[in-house]
Coordinates of C-alpha atoms in Angstrom, one line a residue:
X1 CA 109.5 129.5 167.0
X2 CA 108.9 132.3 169.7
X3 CA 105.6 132.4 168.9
X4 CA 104.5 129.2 168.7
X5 CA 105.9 128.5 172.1
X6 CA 104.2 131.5 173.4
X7 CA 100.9 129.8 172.1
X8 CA 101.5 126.3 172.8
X9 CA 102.7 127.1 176.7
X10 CA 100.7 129.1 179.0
X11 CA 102.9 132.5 180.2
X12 CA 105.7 131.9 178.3
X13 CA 105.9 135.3 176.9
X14 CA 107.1 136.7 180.5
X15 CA 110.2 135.4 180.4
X16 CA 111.0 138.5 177.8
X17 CA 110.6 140.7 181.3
X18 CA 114.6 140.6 181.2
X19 CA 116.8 140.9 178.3
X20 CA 118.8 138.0 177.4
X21 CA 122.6 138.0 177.9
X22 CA 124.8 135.6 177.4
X23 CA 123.9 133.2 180.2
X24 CA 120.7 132.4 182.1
X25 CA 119.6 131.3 185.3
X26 CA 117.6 128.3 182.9
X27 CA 120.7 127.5 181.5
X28 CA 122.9 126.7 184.2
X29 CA 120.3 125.2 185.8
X30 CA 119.2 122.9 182.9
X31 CA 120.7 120.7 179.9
X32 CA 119.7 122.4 176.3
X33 CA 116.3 121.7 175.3
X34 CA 115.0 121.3 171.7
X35 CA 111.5 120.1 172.8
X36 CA 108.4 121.8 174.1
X37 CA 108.7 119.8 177.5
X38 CA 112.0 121.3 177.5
X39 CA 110.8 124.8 176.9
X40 CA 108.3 124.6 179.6
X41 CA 110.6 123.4 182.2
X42 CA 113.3 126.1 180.8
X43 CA 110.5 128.7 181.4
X44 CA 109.8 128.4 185.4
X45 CA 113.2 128.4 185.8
X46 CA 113.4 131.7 183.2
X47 CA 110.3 133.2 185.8
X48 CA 112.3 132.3 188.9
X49 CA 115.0 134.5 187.8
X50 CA 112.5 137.4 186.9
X51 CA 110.8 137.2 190.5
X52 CA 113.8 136.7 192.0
X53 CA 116.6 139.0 190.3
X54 CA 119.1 139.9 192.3
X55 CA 122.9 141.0 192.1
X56 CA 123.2 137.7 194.1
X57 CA 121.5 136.0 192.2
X58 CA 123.1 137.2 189.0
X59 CA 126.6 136.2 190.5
X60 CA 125.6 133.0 190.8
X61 CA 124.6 132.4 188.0
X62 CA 128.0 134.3 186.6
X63 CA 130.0 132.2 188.7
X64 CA 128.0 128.7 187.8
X65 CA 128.7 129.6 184.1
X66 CA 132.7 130.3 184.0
X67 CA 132.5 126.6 186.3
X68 CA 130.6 124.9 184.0
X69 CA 133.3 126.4 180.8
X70 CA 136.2 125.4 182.4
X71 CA 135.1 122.2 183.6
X72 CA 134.2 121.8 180.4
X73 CA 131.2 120.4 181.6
X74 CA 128.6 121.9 178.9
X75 CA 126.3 120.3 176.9

């Protein structure tokens, strides 16, 4: 799938700059995608979080998550 996506959407293989953990700037940010469309949005927000990593950032993103599990909130 990874590489169909990286062939199929222009610079999608830079958002392998980071390793993944178990939450993202992409997914608090956006619903779960199972569609190309969805990729490519997922992706800029995947590259915003490689030009802009932070330990800010990362907090954020840390705190947005434990929000969005005990709001139960998820999709």
């Amino acid at each position: 799938f990874i590489t169909e996506l990286s062939q199929k959407i222009p610079h999608y293989h830079l958002r392998h700059l980071v390793r993944p953990g178990l939450t993202g700037w992409a997914q608090v940010r956006y619903r779960y995608g199972s569609s190309f469309e969805d990729a490519a949005i997922k992706l800029t927000f995947d590259l915003y979080y490689v030009k802009n990593i932070s330990m800010i950032l990362d907090i954020k993103i840390a705190l947005k998550t434990i929000l969005t599990v005990l709001s139960r909130q998820g999709r």
